[in-house]
CSV table of C-alpha atoms in Angstrom, one decimal:
chain,number,residue,atom,x,y,z
O,18,MET,CA,25.2,23.6,-12.3
O,19,VAL,CA,28.6,21.5,-12.6
O,20,ALA,CA,30.3,22.7,-15.9
O,21,TYR,CA,32.8,20.2,-17.6
O,22,ASP,CA,35.7,20.5,-19.4
O,23,PHE,CA,35.3,18.3,-22.3
O,24,THR,CA,38.8,19.3,-24.2
O,25,LYS,CA,40.5,18.0,-20.9
O,26,VAL,CA,38.2,15.7,-19.2
O,27,PRO,CA,37.7,12.3,-21.2
O,28,VAL,CA,34.3,11.4,-21.7
O,29,ILE,CA,34.6,8.0,-19.4
O,30,LYS,CA,35.7,10.0,-16.6
O,31,VAL,CA,32.8,12.4,-17.2
O,32,VAL,CA,30.1,9.8,-17.2
O,33,ASP,CA,31.7,8.2,-14.1
O,34,ASP,CA,31.6,11.5,-12.3
O,35,ILE,CA,28.0,11.6,-13.0
O,36,ILE,CA,27.0,8.5,-11.5
O,37,VAL,CA,29.3,8.8,-8.6
O,38,ARG,CA,27.6,12.1,-8.2
O,39,ALA,CA,24.1,11.0,-8.4
O,40,ALA,CA,24.5,8.3,-5.8
O,41,ASN,CA,25.9,10.3,-3.4
O,42,MET,CA,23.0,12.7,-3.5
O,43,GLU,CA,20.9,9.7,-3.2
O,44,ALA,CA,19.1,10.4,-6.5
O,45,SER,CA,16.8,7.5,-7.8
O,46,ASP,CA,17.1,8.7,-11.7
O,47,ILE,CA,19.6,10.1,-13.9
O,48,HIS,CA,18.0,11.6,-17.3
O,49,PHE,CA,20.0,12.3,-20.0
O,50,ASP,CA,17.7,14.5,-22.4
O,51,PRO,CA,18.8,15.7,-25.7
O,52,ARG,CA,17.9,19.3,-26.8
O,53,GLU,CA,18.3,21.3,-29.7
O,54,ASN,CA,21.9,22.9,-28.7
O,55,ASP,CA,23.0,20.6,-26.0
O,56,LEU,CA,22.0,17.4,-23.3
O,57,LEU,CA,20.5,18.3,-20.5
O,58,VAL,CA,21.7,16.1,-17.6
O,59,ARG,CA,19.0,15.9,-14.5
O,60,PHE,CA,19.1,14.3,-11.2
O,61,ARG,CA,15.9,13.1,-9.7
O,62,VAL,CA,16.2,13.5,-5.9
O,63,ASP,CA,13.0,13.0,-3.4
O,64,GLY,CA,10.7,12.6,-6.3
O,65,ASP,CA,12.0,15.8,-8.3
O,66,LEU,CA,14.1,16.6,-11.1
O,67,LYS,CA,17.3,19.0,-10.3
O,68,ASP,CA,19.1,20.2,-13.2
O,69,TYR,CA,23.0,19.1,-12.8
O,70,THR,CA,24.9,19.7,-16.1
O,71,ARG,CA,24.6,20.7,-19.8
O,72,VAL,CA,26.8,18.9,-22.5
O,73,PRO,CA,27.9,20.5,-25.4
O,74,LYS,CA,25.9,19.1,-28.7
O,75,ILE,CA,29.4,17.5,-30.4
O,76,TYR,CA,29.8,15.3,-27.4
O,77,GLU,CA,26.3,14.2,-26.9
O,78,ARG,CA,26.7,10.9,-28.9
O,79,ASN,CA,30.1,10.3,-27.5
O,80,LEU,CA,28.6,10.4,-23.9
O,81,ILE,CA,25.4,8.3,-24.6
O,82,THR,CA,27.8,5.6,-26.7
O,83,ARG,CA,29.9,5.4,-23.5
O,84,ILE,CA,26.6,4.7,-21.1
O,85,LYS,CA,25.4,2.1,-23.8
O,86,LEU,CA,28.8,0.2,-23.9
O,87,ILE,CA,28.8,-0.3,-20.3
O,88,SER,CA,25.3,-1.2,-20.0
O,89,ASN,CA,25.8,-3.7,-22.6
O,90,MET,CA,23.5,-2.5,-25.6
O,91,ASN,CA,24.1,-2.3,-29.1
O,92,ILE,CA,25.9,1.0,-29.9
O,93,THR,CA,25.1,0.9,-33.6
O,94,GLU,CA,21.5,1.0,-33.2
O,95,ASN,CA,20.0,4.3,-32.5
O,96,ARG,CA,16.4,3.8,-34.0
O,97,LEU,CA,14.8,1.5,-31.4
O,98,PRO,CA,14.7,1.5,-27.9
O,99,GLN,CA,16.8,-0.4,-25.8
O,100,ASP,CA,17.2,-1.7,-22.1
O,101,GLY,CA,20.5,-2.5,-20.4
O,102,ALA,CA,22.1,-2.7,-16.9
O,103,ILE,CA,25.1,-1.5,-15.2
O,104,LYS,CA,26.3,-3.6,-12.4
O,105,GLY,CA,29.8,-3.1,-10.5
O,106,VAL,CA,32.1,-0.8,-8.6
O,107,ILE,CA,32.4,2.8,-10.2
O,108,GLY,CA,34.2,5.6,-8.3
O,109,GLY,CA,34.8,3.1,-5.4
O,110,LEU,CA,30.5,2.5,-4.8
O,111,SER,CA,29.1,-0.8,-5.5
O,112,LEU,CA,26.2,0.2,-7.7
O,113,ASP,CA,23.4,-1.9,-9.3
O,114,MET,CA,21.6,0.2,-12.4
O,115,ARG,CA,19.0,-0.1,-15.0
O,116,VAL,CA,19.1,2.0,-18.2
O,117,SER,CA,16.8,2.5,-20.6
O,118,THR,CA,17.4,4.7,-24.0
O,119,LEU,CA,14.5,6.3,-26.6
O,120,PRO,CA,15.0,7.9,-29.8
O,121,THR,CA,13.8,11.3,-30.0
O,122,ASN,CA,13.3,14.0,-32.8
O,123,GLU,CA,16.7,15.7,-31.0
O,124,GLY,CA,18.6,12.5,-30.3
O,125,GLU,CA,18.6,9.4,-28.0
O,126,LYS,CA,17.2,10.2,-24.7
O,127,CYS,CA,18.7,7.8,-21.6
O,128,VAL,CA,17.7,7.5,-18.3
O,129,ILE,CA,19.7,5.6,-15.5
O,130,ARG,CA,17.8,4.0,-12.6
O,131,ILE,CA,20.0,3.8,-9.5
O,132,LEU,CA,18.6,0.8,-7.5
O,133,ASP,CA,18.9,1.4,-3.8
O,134,TYR,CA,18.2,-1.7,-1.5
O,135,THR,CA,18.9,-0.3,1.9
O,136,ARG,CA,15.4,-0.1,2.5
O,137,SER,CA,14.3,-3.3,1.7
O,138,LEU,CA,17.0,-4.9,3.5
O,139,SER,CA,16.2,-2.8,6.6
O,140,GLY,CA,12.7,-4.8,6.9
O,141,ILE,CA,9.0,-3.8,7.0
O,142,GLU,CA,9.9,-2.1,10.3
O,143,SER,CA,11.4,0.8,8.4
O,144,LEU,CA,8.7,1.4,6.2
O,145,GLY,CA,6.8,3.9,8.0
O,146,PHE,CA,3.8,1.8,8.7
O,147,SER,CA,1.6,3.0,11.5
O,148,HIS,CA,1.2,0.8,14.4
O,149,THR,CA,-2.2,0.0,13.6
O,150,ASN,CA,-1.3,-0.8,10.0
O,151,PHE,CA,1.9,-2.6,11.0
O,152,GLU,CA,-0.2,-4.8,13.0
O,153,LYS,CA,-2.9,-5.6,10.0
O,154,LEU,CA,0.3,-6.3,7.6
O,155,LYS,CA,1.7,-8.8,10.2
O,156,ARG,CA,-1.6,-10.8,10.4
O,157,MET,CA,-2.3,-10.6,6.5
O,158,ILE,CA,1.5,-12.3,5.8
O,159,GLU,CA,0.8,-14.9,8.7
O,160,VAL,CA,-2.2,-16.3,6.4
O,161,PRO,CA,-1.0,-19.3,4.6
O,162,ASN,CA,-3.1,-18.9,1.4
O,163,GLY,CA,-4.5,-15.6,0.0
O,164,ILE,CA,-3.7,-13.3,-2.4
O,165,ILE,CA,-2.0,-9.8,-0.9
O,166,LEU,CA,-1.7,-6.8,-3.2
O,167,ILE,CA,0.3,-3.7,-3.2
O,168,THR,CA,-0.7,-0.5,-5.2
O,169,GLY,CA,0.2,2.4,-6.1
O,170,ALA,CA,1.3,4.6,-9.1
O,171,THR,CA,4.7,4.4,-10.7
O,172,GLY,CA,7.7,5.4,-8.3
O,173,SER,CA,5.5,4.9,-5.1
O,174,GLY,CA,7.7,2.4,-3.5
O,175,LYS,CA,5.7,-0.7,-4.6
O,176,SER,CA,8.7,-2.8,-5.2
O,177,THR,CA,10.6,-1.7,-1.9
O,178,THR,CA,7.4,-2.9,0.2
O,179,VAL,CA,7.0,-6.2,-1.8
O,180,TYR,CA,11.0,-7.1,-1.2
O,181,SER,CA,10.5,-6.1,2.5
O,182,ILE,CA,7.9,-8.5,3.1
O,183,LEU,CA,9.7,-11.3,0.9
O,184,GLN,CA,12.7,-10.9,3.5
O,185,ARG,CA,10.6,-11.6,6.3
O,186,LEU,CA,9.1,-14.7,4.6
O,187,ASN,CA,12.2,-16.2,3.5
O,188,LYS,CA,13.1,-18.9,5.8
O,189,ALA,CA,14.6,-22.4,5.3
O,190,GLU,CA,11.6,-24.3,5.2
O,191,THR,CA,9.5,-22.4,2.4
O,192,ASN,CA,9.7,-22.5,-1.0
O,193,ILE,CA,9.5,-18.8,-2.5
O,194,ILE,CA,9.6,-18.3,-6.4
O,195,THR,CA,9.1,-15.1,-8.4
O,196,VAL,CA,8.1,-13.9,-11.8
O,197,GLU,CA,9.2,-10.2,-12.6
O,198,ASP,CA,9.9,-7.9,-15.3
O,199,PRO,CA,12.7,-6.9,-14.8
O,200,ILE,CA,14.2,-8.8,-11.3
O,201,GLU,CA,15.4,-5.8,-9.6
O,202,MET,CA,16.9,-7.2,-6.5
O,203,ASN,CA,18.5,-10.1,-6.4
O,204,ILE,CA,17.8,-12.1,-2.8
O,205,GLU,CA,19.4,-15.2,-1.6
O,206,GLY,CA,17.2,-18.2,-1.1
O,207,LEU,CA,14.7,-17.0,-3.6
O,208,ASN,CA,13.9,-18.6,-7.2
O,209,GLN,CA,13.6,-16.0,-9.4
O,210,VAL,CA,12.5,-16.2,-12.8
O,211,GLN,CA,13.2,-13.1,-15.4
O,212,VAL,CA,10.0,-12.7,-18.3
O,213,ASN,CA,11.1,-12.4,-21.8
O,214,SER,CA,8.1,-11.9,-23.8
O,215,GLU,CA,10.0,-12.0,-27.2
O,216,ILE,CA,10.1,-15.9,-26.8
O,217,GLY,CA,7.0,-16.3,-25.3
O,218,LEU,CA,8.1,-16.5,-21.7
O,219,ASP,CA,5.2,-14.2,-20.3
O,220,PHE,CA,3.7,-13.8,-16.8
O,221,ALA,CA,0.9,-16.5,-17.6
O,222,THR,CA,3.2,-19.1,-19.2
O,223,VAL,CA,5.6,-19.0,-16.2
O,224,LEU,CA,2.7,-18.8,-13.6
O,225,ARG,CA,1.3,-22.3,-15.1
O,226,SER,CA,4.9,-23.8,-14.4
O,227,ILE,CA,5.4,-22.5,-11.2
O,228,LEU,CA,2.2,-24.2,-9.7
O,229,ARG,CA,3.6,-27.7,-10.8
O,230,GLN,CA,7.2,-26.5,-8.6
O,231,ASP,CA,5.5,-26.8,-5.3
O,232,PRO,CA,5.7,-23.7,-4.0
O,233,ASN,CA,4.5,-22.0,-0.5
O,234,ILE,CA,4.9,-18.2,-1.4
O,235,ILE,CA,4.5,-16.8,-5.2
O,236,LEU,CA,5.5,-13.0,-6.3
O,237,ILE,CA,4.1,-11.8,-9.3
O,238,GLY,CA,6.1,-8.6,-10.5
O,239,GLU,CA,3.0,-7.1,-11.8
O,240,ILE,CA,-0.8,-8.2,-12.9
O,241,ARG,CA,-1.3,-6.8,-16.5
O,242,ASP,CA,-3.9,-8.6,-17.8
O,243,SER,CA,-6.9,-10.8,-17.3
O,244,GLU,CA,-4.8,-14.1,-18.0
O,245,THR,CA,-2.4,-13.2,-15.3
O,246,ALA,CA,-5.0,-12.1,-12.8
O,247,LYS,CA,-7.3,-15.5,-13.0
O,248,ILE,CA,-4.4,-17.7,-12.8
O,249,ALA,CA,-3.0,-15.7,-9.6
O,250,VAL,CA,-6.4,-15.9,-7.7
O,251,ARG,CA,-6.9,-19.1,-8.6
O,252,ALA,CA,-3.1,-20.1,-7.2
O,253,SER,CA,-4.0,-18.4,-4.2
O,254,ILE,CA,-7.0,-20.6,-3.5
O,255,THR,CA,-5.2,-23.6,-4.2
O,256,GLY,CA,-2.9,-23.5,-1.1
O,257,HIS,CA,-0.3,-20.5,-2.0
O,258,LEU,CA,0.5,-17.1,-0.6
O,259,VAL,CA,0.6,-15.1,-3.7
O,260,LEU,CA,2.1,-11.5,-3.6
O,261,SER,CA,1.6,-8.9,-6.3
O,262,THR,CA,1.5,-5.3,-7.5
O,263,VAL,CA,-1.3,-3.4,-9.2
O,264,HIS,CA,-1.3,0.2,-10.4
O,265,THR,CA,-4.2,1.4,-9.2
O,266,ASN,CA,-5.0,4.5,-6.5
O,267,ASN,CA,-6.8,2.9,-3.5
O,268,SER,CA,-8.4,-0.3,-2.1
O,269,LEU,CA,-11.3,0.0,-4.1
O,270,SER,CA,-10.1,0.9,-7.4
O,271,THR,CA,-8.0,-2.2,-7.0
O,272,ILE,CA,-11.3,-4.5,-6.5
O,273,GLU,CA,-12.7,-2.9,-9.0
O,274,ARG,CA,-9.6,-3.1,-11.3
O,275,LEU,CA,-9.9,-7.0,-10.7
O,276,LEU,CA,-13.8,-7.4,-11.4
O,277,ASP,CA,-13.1,-5.6,-14.9
O,278,MET,CA,-10.4,-8.1,-15.7
O,279,ASN,CA,-13.0,-10.4,-15.5
O,280,VAL,CA,-12.0,-12.5,-12.3
O,281,GLU,CA,-14.8,-14.5,-11.0
O,282,ARG,CA,-16.5,-12.8,-8.2
O,283,TYR,CA,-16.7,-16.0,-5.8
O,284,LEU,CA,-13.1,-16.4,-6.4
O,285,LEU,CA,-12.0,-12.8,-5.7
O,286,SER,CA,-13.9,-13.1,-2.4
O,287,SER,CA,-12.7,-16.2,-1.3
O,288,ALA,CA,-8.8,-15.4,-2.3
O,289,LEU,CA,-8.4,-11.7,-1.3
O,290,THR,CA,-6.5,-11.6,1.7
O,291,GLY,CA,-5.7,-7.6,2.0
O,292,ILE,CA,-4.7,-4.8,0.0
O,293,ILE,CA,-1.9,-2.2,0.9
O,294,SER,CA,-2.2,1.1,-1.3
O,295,GLN,CA,0.9,3.7,-0.7
O,296,ARG,CA,2.3,7.0,-2.1
O,297,LEU,CA,5.6,8.7,-1.5
O,298,ALA,CA,5.8,11.8,0.3
O,299,LYS,CA,8.9,14.0,1.1
O,300,MET,CA,10.1,14.1,4.6
O,301,LEU,CA,10.6,17.1,6.1
O,302,CYS,CA,14.1,18.2,7.4
O,303,PRO,CA,14.3,18.0,11.0
O,304,HIS,CA,17.1,20.6,11.5
O,305,CYS,CA,15.1,23.6,9.8
O,306,ARG,CA,11.7,22.5,9.8
O,307,LYS,CA,9.3,25.1,11.2
O,308,LYS,CA,6.1,25.6,12.9
O,309,VAL,CA,3.5,27.5,11.9
O,310,ALA,CA,-0.6,27.9,12.9
O,311,PRO,CA,-2.7,26.2,10.2
O,312,ASP,CA,-5.5,28.1,8.0
O,313,ALA,CA,-8.9,27.8,7.9
O,314,TYR,CA,-8.8,25.3,5.4
O,315,GLN,CA,-6.3,22.7,7.4
O,316,LYS,CA,-8.1,23.3,10.5
O,317,LYS,CA,-11.4,22.1,8.8
O,318,VAL,CA,-9.5,19.0,6.9
O,319,PHE,CA,-8.2,17.9,10.3
O,320,GLN,CA,-11.5,18.3,11.9
O,321,LEU,CA,-13.2,16.3,9.4
O,322,ALA,CA,-10.8,13.4,8.8
O,323,LEU,CA,-9.4,13.0,12.2
O,324,GLY,CA,-11.7,14.7,14.8
O,325,LYS,CA,-8.7,16.7,16.0
O,326,GLU,CA,-8.5,20.5,17.0
O,327,VAL,CA,-4.8,21.6,15.2
O,328,THR,CA,-3.4,24.9,16.7
O,329,GLU,CA,0.3,24.5,15.1
O,330,LEU,CA,2.0,22.5,12.0
O,331,TYR,CA,5.4,22.1,10.8
O,332,VAL,CA,6.2,23.4,7.5
O,333,ALA,CA,9.4,23.2,5.3
O,334,ASN,CA,11.9,25.8,5.4
O,335,GLU,CA,12.5,27.0,1.7
O,336,GLU,CA,15.7,28.5,2.2
O,337,GLY,CA,16.7,25.0,3.3
O,338,CYS,CA,20.0,24.2,5.2
O,339,GLU,CA,23.2,21.9,4.6
O,340,HIS,CA,21.6,18.8,5.4
O,341,CYS,CA,18.5,19.4,2.7
O,342,ILE,CA,17.1,20.6,-0.3
O,343,HIS,CA,14.6,23.5,0.1
O,344,GLY,CA,13.4,21.9,3.5
O,345,TYR,CA,12.9,18.4,2.4
O,346,HIS,CA,15.2,15.6,2.8
O,347,GLY,CA,14.4,11.8,2.2
O,348,ARG,CA,10.8,10.2,1.6
O,349,ILE,CA,8.2,8.5,3.2
O,350,ALA,CA,5.5,6.0,2.5
O,351,VAL,CA,1.8,7.0,3.5
O,352,GLN,CA,-0.3,3.9,3.5
O,353,GLU,CA,-3.9,2.6,3.4
O,354,VAL,CA,-4.1,-1.0,4.6
O,355,LEU,CA,-7.2,-3.0,4.3
O,356,VAL,CA,-8.2,-6.3,5.4
O,357,ILE,CA,-10.9,-8.2,3.5
O,358,ASN,CA,-13.5,-9.2,6.1
O,359,ASP,CA,-16.6,-11.3,5.9
O,360,ALA,CA,-18.8,-8.2,5.0
O,361,ILE,CA,-16.9,-7.4,2.0
O,362,ARG,CA,-16.6,-10.9,0.8
O,363,ASP,CA,-20.3,-10.9,0.9
O,364,ALA,CA,-20.5,-7.8,-1.0
O,365,LEU,CA,-18.1,-8.9,-3.6
O,366,ASN,CA,-20.4,-11.6,-4.3
O,367,ASN,CA,-23.3,-9.7,-4.8
O,368,GLU,CA,-23.3,-8.8,-8.6
O,369,THR,CA,-26.2,-6.0,-8.1
O,370,LEU,CA,-24.1,-4.2,-5.6
O,371,GLU,CA,-23.4,-0.4,-6.7
O,372,ARG,CA,-19.7,1.2,-6.3
O,373,ASP,CA,-21.2,3.7,-3.8
O,374,GLU,CA,-22.4,1.1,-1.6
O,375,LEU,CA,-19.0,-1.2,-2.0
O,376,ARG,CA,-17.1,2.3,-1.2
O,377,LYS,CA,-19.5,2.7,1.9
O,378,MET,CA,-18.5,-0.9,3.5
O,379,VAL,CA,-14.9,-0.7,2.4
O,380,TYR,CA,-14.5,2.6,4.3
O,381,THR,CA,-16.7,2.0,7.4
O,382,SER,CA,-14.3,-1.1,8.0
O,383,ASP,CA,-11.5,-0.4,10.2
O,384,VAL,CA,-9.5,0.7,7.5
O,385,ILE,CA,-7.1,4.1,8.1
O,386,THR,CA,-7.3,6.0,4.5
O,387,LEU,CA,-4.1,7.4,2.9
O,388,LEU,CA,-5.7,10.8,4.2
O,389,GLN,CA,-5.9,10.0,7.6
O,390,ASP,CA,-2.4,8.2,7.8
O,391,GLY,CA,-0.7,11.2,5.8
O,392,LEU,CA,-2.7,13.9,8.0
O,393,ASP,CA,-1.2,11.7,11.2
O,394,LYS,CA,2.6,11.8,9.8
O,395,VAL,CA,1.8,16.0,9.4
O,396,LEU,CA,0.9,16.3,12.9
O,397,ALA,CA,4.0,13.8,14.0
O,398,GLY,CA,6.3,16.5,11.9
O,399,ILE,CA,7.5,13.6,9.4
O,400,THR,CA,6.2,15.8,6.4
O,401,SER,CA,3.9,18.3,5.6
O,402,PHE,CA,0.4,19.1,4.6
O,403,ASP,CA,1.5,20.7,1.5
O,404,GLU,CA,3.2,17.2,0.6
O,405,ILE,CA,-0.1,15.4,1.5
O,406,TYR,CA,-2.1,17.7,-0.6
O,407,ARG,CA,0.4,17.1,-3.5
O,408,ILE,CA,0.1,13.4,-3.4
O,409,ILE,CA,-3.6,13.1,-2.5
O,410,ASP,CA,-7.0,14.2,-3.6
O,411,ILE,CA,-8.0,15.6,-0.2
O,412,ASP,CA,-11.9,16.8,-1.3
O,413,ASP,CA,-12.4,13.0,-2.8
O,414,ASP,CA,-11.3,11.3,0.1
O,415,LEU,CA,-13.3,13.6,2.6
O,416,ASN,CA,-16.4,12.6,0.9
O,417,VAL,CA,-15.5,9.0,1.2
O,418,LEU,CA,-15.0,9.4,4.8
O,419,LEU,CA,-18.3,11.9,5.2
O,420,GLU,CA,-20.2,9.1,3.5
O,421,SER,CA,-18.8,6.4,5.6
O,422,LYS,CA,-19.5,8.3,9.0
O,423,GLU,CA,-22.9,9.0,7.7
O,424,LYS,CA,-23.5,5.1,7.2
O,425,GLN,CA,-21.9,4.4,10.6
O,426,GLU,CA,-24.4,6.9,12.4
O,427,GLU,CA,-27.5,5.2,10.6
O,428,LYS,CA,-26.2,1.8,11.7
O,429,GLN,CA,-25.9,3.3,15.0
O,430,GLU,CA,-29.3,4.7,15.0
O,431,GLU,CA,-31.0,1.5,13.9
O,432,LYS,CA,-29.1,-0.5,16.7
O,433,GLN,CA,-30.6,1.8,19.0
O,434,GLU,CA,-34.2,1.6,17.6
O,435,ASP,CA,-33.9,-2.2,17.4
O,436,LEU,CA,-32.8,-2.2,21.2
O,437,LYS,CA,-35.7,0.5,21.7
O,438,GLN,CA,-38.4,-2.2,20.4
O,439,GLU,CA,-37.0,-4.9,22.0
O,440,LYS,CA,-37.6,-3.1,25.5
O,441,SER,CA,-40.9,-2.4,24.9
O,442,LYS,CA,-41.7,-5.9,23.8
O,443,ASN,CA,-40.5,-7.0,27.0
O,444,LYS,CA,-42.7,-4.0,29.0
O,445,ASN,CA,-46.0,-5.3,27.0
O,446,THR,CA,-45.5,-8.9,27.6
O,447,VAL,CA,-47.4,-10.2,30.9
O,448,SER,CA,-45.1,-12.2,33.4
O,449,PRO,CA,-46.2,-15.5,34.4
O,450,PRO,CA,-47.9,-15.6,38.0
O,451,GLN,CA,-44.7,-16.8,40.2
O,452,ILE,CA,-45.0,-20.2,41.9
O,453,THR,CA,-43.5,-20.6,45.3
O,454,ILE,CA,-42.9,-24.2,46.5
O,455,PRO,CA,-43.1,-24.7,50.2
O,456,SER,CA,-40.5,-26.3,51.8
O,457,LEU,CA,-41.6,-29.7,53.7
O,458,ASP,CA,-41.0,-28.2,57.4
O,459,SER,CA,-43.2,-25.7,56.3
O,460,PHE,CA,-45.9,-27.6,55.2
O,461,PHE,CA,-46.3,-29.8,58.1
O,462,THR,CA,-46.1,-26.9,60.5
O,463,ASN,CA,-48.7,-24.9,58.3
O,464,PRO,CA,-50.9,-27.5,56.1
O,465,PRO,CA,-52.5,-26.1,53.5
O,466,MET,CA,-56.1,-25.0,53.2
O,467,PRO,CA,-58.3,-27.6,52.4
O,468,TYR,CA,-60.1,-27.7,48.3
O,469,PRO,CA,-63.4,-26.3,48.7
O,470,GLY,CA,-65.9,-29.5,49.2
O,471,THR,CA,-63.5,-31.3,51.4
O,472,VAL,CA,-63.4,-32.6,54.8
O,473,PRO,CA,-60.6,-31.7,57.0
O,474,ILE,CA,-59.0,-34.7,58.8
O,475,LYS,CA,-58.9,-34.5,62.5
O,476,GLN,CA,-55.8,-35.2,63.9
O,477,THR,CA,-55.9,-37.2,66.9
O,478,GLU,CA,-53.1,-38.9,69.1
O,479,ASP,CA,-52.5,-41.8,67.0
O,480,ASN,CA,-52.1,-40.3,63.7
O,481,LYS,CA,-49.9,-37.4,64.9
O,482,ASN,CA,-47.6,-40.1,65.4
């Protein structure tokens, strides 16, 4: 841990140094946690919190006040939560940060989120989509109207994916309007609206006005309630492409969440274009990763999920190297991309369809599940099996896959049985007699036999001619 001498270094420089150090370490958040005897400063790097320094209790108030001052907060208010922002050059780095304070029993807790737009500006090609999922995504965003949902837990990279899609769709001939809370990234060419619930400017109110602004593409920062969900679905039906995020675990739970929000089934079935579910997994350091033989459980998972026999896997080097922290550096998205087909649309219209049947129908389509995509990245040496085990409920996903395979086998058996029945029907059907029509030449050279009871005509020299 780093130690600061507050008797010699001003608080202003300490705050600047903490922010610059966090940015250089590629941290996503800085946590200032008040404790009984001091203030603990931690960095979130690759999804994990790391202790950085401890600030003596007598300097805690001065440090928090400095952060509130540069983020345009009320420095005299310490009983209510506050939100602010820091944007500018600190220590030679151009930074954009969001700040939040929360009163606790030990003092004010402060969190600074460092916004990194490099992935979003790099395009959807840099987000780790497999070739199959990338092709599905391209087809989805080429549809002129419909709703595309990006789902996942908090901190799973949903905003990065959304902004990357908007970057691709941002063209001179399109009118793109977004409604967000908060606006995390300013993009040239977009009309971005900041929600302000205190004055009644919520998602539903802004959406109603947006529909009168002749938009081609609408981004809704998050679908949080029934009213927003209904307006978003109706906007997608009336000729707009709608992008939004939902806090759900996978494609099936996203559909159920929308139905729980009282979205009409017939509207949802016709409006929903696709669902992108994702998680973030830590990436193995390419400089110090190691190869090991998989254990029995890992072999079984690969066999059931991918149908592959695995003899070796990459794992993290816990000792690490100068390029990583305990064998990991950076994170990559693990995705599940579902394109809504006609069978799923018909199922959504069926109110009597049970959850298990809908789940089997969703996962018997050409969808690659989160588990399958994650295991493919494990085989490629991008991440480790331990990371996939940490972020995905493997046993639950395996049950879904096995049920889907059983349904596919049942369908295949039904098709084979139908073919057998068709063949047996064809065998039992009596073929009609084949009638051959003689040619004119054969008719005159070999005249047909006369019918019984008729008198044959004798040929003479006269009638031959």
